[in-house]
Steps between C-alpha positions, in 0.01 A plus 500: 500500500524461875712187577344325796657267757276232380629538141869479629409183709341332191801576282746381768302169559485422116870596423687452826654857445591728794249746634682814368565341158129401472392851593746648247379262226137606555589869507707479186210323320214700647350221681484251212559162671614303193731778374646518852575130500678537158699794648613317798609193278677739262700621802564141615300570809222239461413145385253463224163519658226257414151609544415153628691578809230736618225259579222542740188286460459165675328182372603198291592396147351161392651294211381191333595298191258290304650326188698756308336799655594691820332776680590735784248708691564771756236571776579780745397547856563793738722302754733191487291343779210445251744334261551225760123461532371159367184658348716756313736230367200295384368813323840545319528133412135499354559818300828353365332182394209702320765715316621188305184520298490871444701737280552806699412676838146628394405149378627350829300754707182393293587129534261266676603372839246278656194696373655846573735692286861549624436867561199419711705248683754754583249751622344233733856418624562866587195497732609158654869576548457862589766650279502665162611235248582558137547261215774706351642318193566159320737375247503205273775312322504211248773285359591139419568492888428739771662483845384690827666604816383690803734686735414560866224232461204543745344174361548283185489716193453829710773740602656857494658440164349286215706405198411330174747399224411381168721272281534358161578140547438249785571604841732249655525672838670823405170690494478527890863613520438756244193625689703523818760693322253753376343550847857563642635746221182679372611548149351798314457313178564171316756650277629822350245476217208495751625770726317836524673732258443801726680315785791415279521867365491634862774259619716587204453877591606431873795291392614757248478790737672296784796391275551850360495654856737228636739570205495871560611450858752223431873575550565359138186562288449246218435609143121554430495220230606250777211620721257477223614183332624293790393610853136597429424184286674299766273639770186448303600133429540448885163671556339262264681203629376586849134583407398272217413145605684336212815713575504438872753261672288184604466511877533123519817500281641851461755371247210488240258757395141411527470460132801261494350298791161474324675397175696229675172365651352489145244781551465860377334751732222686312350714781465551873276674754626613846230632705574650848238600741453872503768595256453849354250610754635803677492476879278772662692600812271663767658750735357366833518839669325681213235225490423549879496881463260461201270268709478758779487801262 
C-alpha cells in the first residue's frame, strides 16, 4: 500500500511521533493506522492516541437535569460562528428540553416542538441559518441524583463539552466537582469492569511487547517471570488508574481517587456521560490547490 504524506501527517498529529518514525511505522504495518500507532508505542515513540483527539465538526452540546434524570444532546453546525448564533443556541436548548421526555434519538427527532417535529424544525433551521445542521446524538442518565456541567460554555447549559454524572445517595455539592473532573480527564470508562475488553486486550498486547523489547535492549535484562508477574501487571494497573473514572486521582484533591472522594462525600458514582462536540468525526482536509485545479478542470 502506498504511504501518502497525508497518512504520515495524520499519524504524527495523533501520536506526536517524528516524521521518519511515523513513515516507518506505516510502512511496517502496510498503512494500517491503528497497528502503526501500536508499533510506535511498542518502540516508545508515541503517546497513547485517543480517537477523540481527532475532532472536526462544530456546534454545541446541551445538557439539562430534571429531577433524577439528565440528558445531553449534540447538534452540529459547519462553522463555529453558527455555534455563537442566538437562533442556533435556542434550537439546541429546545431540543435538549424535548429530549427529557424521549427515550432515544429517533424518538427525539419525532417529538413535537410547537406543532412541528424536532426533525422538521431542524430542516427549517437549515434554511434560515444557511448551514448544514445535524442532530447527531443524545444520551440519558438516571440516578438518585444527577449533576451536570458544560465546559467552554456558550450560554447556560450549552458548551463544547457536556457532562452528566449519576450518583447513588444525595448530592451535597460534589456532583458538579465530579462532572468538572470528567470534563478535564476524559475517562474511558467508569471502572475496569465496564471497560471495553478489546481495548484492554490491545493495551495488554502493547505493554507486553514494549516491556519485552525494553528488556532485550537493557544492559542487565530481568528474568522473564519478573516481566510477566511484576512489570506488565504494574503497567496495566497504571493504565487503569489513569483511564477509569473511579481509579483516577481526583483533580480537586489528587491525594484521593475519585472513588474515595465520592465515598467521603457519601455518594457512589453509578454512571457518567461525557459528550464533546465533534468527537469521532474524521476531519476532511481539503487540498486547496487541488480544489482550485478541480474547479478549473
